[in-house]
mmCIF file of C-alpha atoms and ligand atoms in Angstrom:
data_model
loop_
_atom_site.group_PDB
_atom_site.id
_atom_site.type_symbol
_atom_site.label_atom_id
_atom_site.label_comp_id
_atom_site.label_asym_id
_atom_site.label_seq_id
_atom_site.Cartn_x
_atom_site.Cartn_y
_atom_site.Cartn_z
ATOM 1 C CA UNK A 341 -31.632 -35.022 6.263
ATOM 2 C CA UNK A 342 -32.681 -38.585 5.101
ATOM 3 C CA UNK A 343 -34.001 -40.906 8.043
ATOM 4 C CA UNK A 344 -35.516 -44.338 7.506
ATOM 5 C CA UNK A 345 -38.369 -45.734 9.170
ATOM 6 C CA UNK A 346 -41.054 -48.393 9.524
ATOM 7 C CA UNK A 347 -44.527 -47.184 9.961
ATOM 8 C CA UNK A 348 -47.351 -49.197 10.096
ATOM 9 C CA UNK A 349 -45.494 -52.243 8.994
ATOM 10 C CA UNK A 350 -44.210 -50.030 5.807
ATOM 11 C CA UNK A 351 -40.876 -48.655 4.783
ATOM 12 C CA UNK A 352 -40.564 -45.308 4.445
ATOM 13 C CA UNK A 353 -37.650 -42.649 3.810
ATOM 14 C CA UNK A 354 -38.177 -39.300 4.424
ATOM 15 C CA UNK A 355 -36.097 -36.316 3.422
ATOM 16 C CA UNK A 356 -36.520 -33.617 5.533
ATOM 17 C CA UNK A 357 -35.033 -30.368 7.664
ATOM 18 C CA UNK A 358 -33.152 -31.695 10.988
ATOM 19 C CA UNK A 359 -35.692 -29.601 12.767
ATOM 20 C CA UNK A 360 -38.807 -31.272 11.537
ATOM 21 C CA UNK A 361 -40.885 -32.869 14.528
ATOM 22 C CA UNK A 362 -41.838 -36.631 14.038
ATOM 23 C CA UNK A 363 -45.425 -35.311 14.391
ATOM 24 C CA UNK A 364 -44.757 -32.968 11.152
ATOM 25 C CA UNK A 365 -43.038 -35.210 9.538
ATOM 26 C CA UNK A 366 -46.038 -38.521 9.822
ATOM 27 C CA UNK A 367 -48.768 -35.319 8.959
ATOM 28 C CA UNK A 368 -47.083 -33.056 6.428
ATOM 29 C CA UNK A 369 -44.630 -35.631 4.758
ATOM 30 C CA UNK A 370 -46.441 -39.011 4.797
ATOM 31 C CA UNK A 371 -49.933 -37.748 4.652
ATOM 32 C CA UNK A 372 -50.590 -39.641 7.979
ATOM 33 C CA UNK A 373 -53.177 -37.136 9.478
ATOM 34 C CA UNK A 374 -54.904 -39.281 12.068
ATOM 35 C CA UNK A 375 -51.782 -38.258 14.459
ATOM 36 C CA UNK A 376 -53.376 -34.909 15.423
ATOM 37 C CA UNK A 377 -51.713 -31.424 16.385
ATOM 38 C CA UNK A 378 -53.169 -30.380 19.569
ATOM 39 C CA UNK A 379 -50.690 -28.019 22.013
ATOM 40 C CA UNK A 380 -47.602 -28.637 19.739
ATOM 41 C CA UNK A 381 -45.165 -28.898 22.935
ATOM 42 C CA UNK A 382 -46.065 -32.026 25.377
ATOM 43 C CA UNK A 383 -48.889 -30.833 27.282
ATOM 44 C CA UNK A 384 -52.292 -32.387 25.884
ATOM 45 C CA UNK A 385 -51.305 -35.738 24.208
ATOM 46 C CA UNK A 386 -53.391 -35.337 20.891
ATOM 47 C CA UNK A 387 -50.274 -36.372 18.922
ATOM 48 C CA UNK A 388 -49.647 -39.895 20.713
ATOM 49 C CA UNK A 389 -47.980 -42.477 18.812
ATOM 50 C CA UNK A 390 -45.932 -45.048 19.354
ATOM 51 C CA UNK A 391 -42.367 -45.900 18.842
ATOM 52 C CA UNK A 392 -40.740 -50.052 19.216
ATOM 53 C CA UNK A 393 -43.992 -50.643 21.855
ATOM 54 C CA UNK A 394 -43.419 -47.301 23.855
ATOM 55 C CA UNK A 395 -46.165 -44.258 23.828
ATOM 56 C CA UNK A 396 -44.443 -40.690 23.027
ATOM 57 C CA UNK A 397 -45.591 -37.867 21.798
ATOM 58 C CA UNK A 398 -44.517 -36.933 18.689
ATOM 59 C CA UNK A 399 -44.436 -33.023 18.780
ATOM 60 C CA UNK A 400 -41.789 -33.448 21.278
ATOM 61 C CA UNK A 401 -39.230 -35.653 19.103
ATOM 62 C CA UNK A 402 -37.664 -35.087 15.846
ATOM 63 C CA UNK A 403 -38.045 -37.508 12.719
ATOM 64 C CA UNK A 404 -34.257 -38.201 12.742
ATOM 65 C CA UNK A 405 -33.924 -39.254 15.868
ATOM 66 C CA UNK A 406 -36.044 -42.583 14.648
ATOM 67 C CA UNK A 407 -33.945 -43.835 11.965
ATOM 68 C CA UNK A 408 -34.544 -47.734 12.212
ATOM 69 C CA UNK A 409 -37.109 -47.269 14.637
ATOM 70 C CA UNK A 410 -40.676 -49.144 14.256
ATOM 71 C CA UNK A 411 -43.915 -46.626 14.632
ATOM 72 C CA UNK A 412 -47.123 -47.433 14.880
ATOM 73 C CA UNK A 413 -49.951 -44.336 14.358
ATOM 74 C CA UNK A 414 -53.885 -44.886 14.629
ATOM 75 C CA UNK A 415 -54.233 -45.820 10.663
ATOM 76 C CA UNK A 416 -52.019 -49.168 12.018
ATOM 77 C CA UNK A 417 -54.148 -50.329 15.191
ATOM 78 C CA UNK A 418 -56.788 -50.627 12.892
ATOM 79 C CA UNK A 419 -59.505 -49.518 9.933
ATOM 80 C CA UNK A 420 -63.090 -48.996 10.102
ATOM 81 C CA UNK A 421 -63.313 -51.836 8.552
ATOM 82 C CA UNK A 422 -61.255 -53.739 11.007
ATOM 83 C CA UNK A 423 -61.273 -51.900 14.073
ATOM 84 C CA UNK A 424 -58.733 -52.996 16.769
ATOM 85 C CA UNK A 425 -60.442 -54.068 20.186
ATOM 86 C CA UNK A 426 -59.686 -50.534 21.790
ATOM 87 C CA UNK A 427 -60.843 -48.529 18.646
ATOM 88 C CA UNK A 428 -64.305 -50.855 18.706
ATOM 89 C CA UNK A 429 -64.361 -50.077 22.723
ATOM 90 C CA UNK A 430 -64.405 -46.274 22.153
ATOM 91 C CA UNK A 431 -66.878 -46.624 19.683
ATOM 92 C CA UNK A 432 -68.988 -48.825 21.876
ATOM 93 C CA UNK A 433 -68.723 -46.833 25.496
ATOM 94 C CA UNK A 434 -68.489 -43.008 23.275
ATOM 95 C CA UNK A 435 -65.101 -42.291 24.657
ATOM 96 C CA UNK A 436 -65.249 -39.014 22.657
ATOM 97 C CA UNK A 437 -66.996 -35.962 21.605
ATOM 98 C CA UNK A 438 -65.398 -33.836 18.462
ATOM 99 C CA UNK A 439 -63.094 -36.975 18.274
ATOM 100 C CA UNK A 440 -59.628 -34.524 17.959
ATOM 101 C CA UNK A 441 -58.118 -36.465 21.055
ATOM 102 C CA UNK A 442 -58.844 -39.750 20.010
ATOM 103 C CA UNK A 443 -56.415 -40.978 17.829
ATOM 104 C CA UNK A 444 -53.743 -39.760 20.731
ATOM 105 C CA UNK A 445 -56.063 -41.654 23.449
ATOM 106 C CA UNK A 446 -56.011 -44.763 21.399
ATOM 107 C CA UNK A 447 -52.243 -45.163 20.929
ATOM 108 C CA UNK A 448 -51.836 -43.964 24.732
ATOM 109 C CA UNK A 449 -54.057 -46.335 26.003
ATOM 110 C CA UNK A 450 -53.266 -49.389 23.496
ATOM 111 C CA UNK A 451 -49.467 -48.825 24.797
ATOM 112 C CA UNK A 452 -50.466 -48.342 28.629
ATOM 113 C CA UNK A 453 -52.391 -51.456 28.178
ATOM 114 C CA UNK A 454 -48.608 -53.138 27.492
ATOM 115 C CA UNK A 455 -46.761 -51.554 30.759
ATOM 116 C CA UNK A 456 -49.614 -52.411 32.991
ATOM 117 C CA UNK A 457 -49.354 -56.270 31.330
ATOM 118 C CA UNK A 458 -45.346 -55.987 31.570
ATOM 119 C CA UNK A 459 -46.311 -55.226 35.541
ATOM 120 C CA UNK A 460 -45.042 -51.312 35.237
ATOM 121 C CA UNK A 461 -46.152 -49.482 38.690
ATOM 122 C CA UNK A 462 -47.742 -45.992 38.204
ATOM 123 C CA UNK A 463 -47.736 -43.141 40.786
ATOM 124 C CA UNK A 464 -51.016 -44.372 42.448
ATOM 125 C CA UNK A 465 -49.864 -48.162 42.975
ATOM 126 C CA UNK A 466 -50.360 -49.116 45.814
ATOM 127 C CA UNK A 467 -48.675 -52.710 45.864
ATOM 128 C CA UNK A 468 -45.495 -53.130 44.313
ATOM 129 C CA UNK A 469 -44.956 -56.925 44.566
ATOM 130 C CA UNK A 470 -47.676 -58.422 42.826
ATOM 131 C CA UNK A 471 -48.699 -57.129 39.864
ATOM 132 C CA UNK A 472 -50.286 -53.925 38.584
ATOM 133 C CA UNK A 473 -54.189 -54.173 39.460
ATOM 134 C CA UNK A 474 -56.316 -52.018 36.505
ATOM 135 C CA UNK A 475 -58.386 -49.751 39.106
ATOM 136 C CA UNK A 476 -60.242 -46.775 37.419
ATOM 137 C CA UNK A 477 -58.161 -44.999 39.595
ATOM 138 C CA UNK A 478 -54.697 -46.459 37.749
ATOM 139 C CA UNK A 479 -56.198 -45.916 34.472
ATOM 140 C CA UNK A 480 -57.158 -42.151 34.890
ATOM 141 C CA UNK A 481 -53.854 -41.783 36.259
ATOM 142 C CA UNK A 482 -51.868 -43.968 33.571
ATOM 143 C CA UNK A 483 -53.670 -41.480 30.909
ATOM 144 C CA UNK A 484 -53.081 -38.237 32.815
ATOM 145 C CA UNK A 485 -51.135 -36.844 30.047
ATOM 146 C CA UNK A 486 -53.961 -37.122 27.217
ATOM 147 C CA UNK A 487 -56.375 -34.515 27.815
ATOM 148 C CA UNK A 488 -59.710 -34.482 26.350
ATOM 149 C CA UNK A 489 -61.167 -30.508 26.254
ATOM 150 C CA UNK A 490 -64.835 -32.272 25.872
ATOM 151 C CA UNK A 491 -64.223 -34.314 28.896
ATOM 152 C CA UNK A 492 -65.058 -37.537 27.563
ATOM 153 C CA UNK A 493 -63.074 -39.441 30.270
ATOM 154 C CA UNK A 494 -66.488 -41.411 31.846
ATOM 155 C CA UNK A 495 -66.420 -43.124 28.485
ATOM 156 C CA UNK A 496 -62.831 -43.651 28.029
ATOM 157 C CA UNK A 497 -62.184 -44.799 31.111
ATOM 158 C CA UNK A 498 -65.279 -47.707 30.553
ATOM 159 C CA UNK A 499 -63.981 -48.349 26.498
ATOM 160 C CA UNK A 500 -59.708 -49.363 28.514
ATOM 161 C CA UNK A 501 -61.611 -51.295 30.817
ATOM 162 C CA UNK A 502 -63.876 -53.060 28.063
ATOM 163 C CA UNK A 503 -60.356 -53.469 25.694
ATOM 164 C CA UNK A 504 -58.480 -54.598 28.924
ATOM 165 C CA UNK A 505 -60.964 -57.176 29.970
ATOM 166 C CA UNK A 506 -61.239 -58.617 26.326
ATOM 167 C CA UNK A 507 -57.554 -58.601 26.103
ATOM 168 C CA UNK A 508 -57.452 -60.389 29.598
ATOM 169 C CA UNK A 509 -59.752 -63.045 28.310
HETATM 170 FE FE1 FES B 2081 -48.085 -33.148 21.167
HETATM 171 FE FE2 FES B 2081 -50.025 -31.717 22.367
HETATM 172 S S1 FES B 2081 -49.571 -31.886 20.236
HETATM 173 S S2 FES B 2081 -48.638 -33.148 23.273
HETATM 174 FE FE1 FES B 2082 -63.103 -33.714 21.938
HETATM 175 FE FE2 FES B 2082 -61.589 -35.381 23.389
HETATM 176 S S1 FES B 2082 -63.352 -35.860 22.220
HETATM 177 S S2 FES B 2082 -61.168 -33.332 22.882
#
């Protein structure tokens, strides 16, 4: 099946089975390995990406369903030569361990970042009419469904603040 894409700013057409996952498909097709394979079916968060400015995870979608669509993985926040101001923050607070839930954490939080600005209300907000405030409370739950197994969170939670305060400046 041939889909069309934009990924990182690039064109790309990919020829593939109807059944291949997006996250197959960026890792096995397009040599984009940063996306990582962690539970393979929606439950840990390791393969976060995200598709025209909204997090998913990629196990649970197929390539074809994003013909047209713009997708942005880890290798387009930034480099390590040019880290974007989230991917400096984990550096700078160690928001990880072994580093395998990263990437997703990166693209989950650079995307939460955007509801919370767009005033989205989580499960935990409290007040509904004027704006979203960025408690630690709001950010644990805004990232509930990226899991880190070495339980990095102290640090991740302190690198979205850092990002979100430099982006607020
Ligand atoms: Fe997609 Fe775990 S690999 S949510
Ligand atoms: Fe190891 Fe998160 S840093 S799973």
């Amino acid at each position: 099946m041939h889909t069309t894409f934009t990924i990182n700013g690039e064109a790309h057409d990919l020829e593939a089975d109807a059944r291949t996952t997006l996250l197959d498909a960026l890792r096995q097709h397009l040599n984009l390995t940063g996306t990582k394979k962690g539970c393979d079916h929606g439950q840990c968060g390791a393969c976060t990406v995200i598709v025209n400015g909204r997090r998913i995870n990629a196990c649970l979608t197929l390539a074809c369903m994003h013909d047209g669509d713009e997708i942005t993985t880890i290798e387009g926040l930034g480099s390590p030569e040019a880290m974007s101001a989230m991917q400096e923050a984990f550096v700078t607070h160690d928001g990880f361990q072994c580093g395998y839930c990263t990437a997703g954490q990166i693209c989950s939080a650079t995307a939460m970042l955007d509801e919370v600005a767009q005033g989205w209300p989580s499960h935990v907000t409290d007040d509904l009419e004027n704006g979203v405030q960025l408690t630690n409370e709001e950010i644990a739950e805004r990232m509930s469904g990226n899991l880190c197994r070495c339980s990095a969170y102290p640090g991740i939670v302190k690198a979205i603040r850092d990002a979100a305060d430099g982006i607020a400046e």
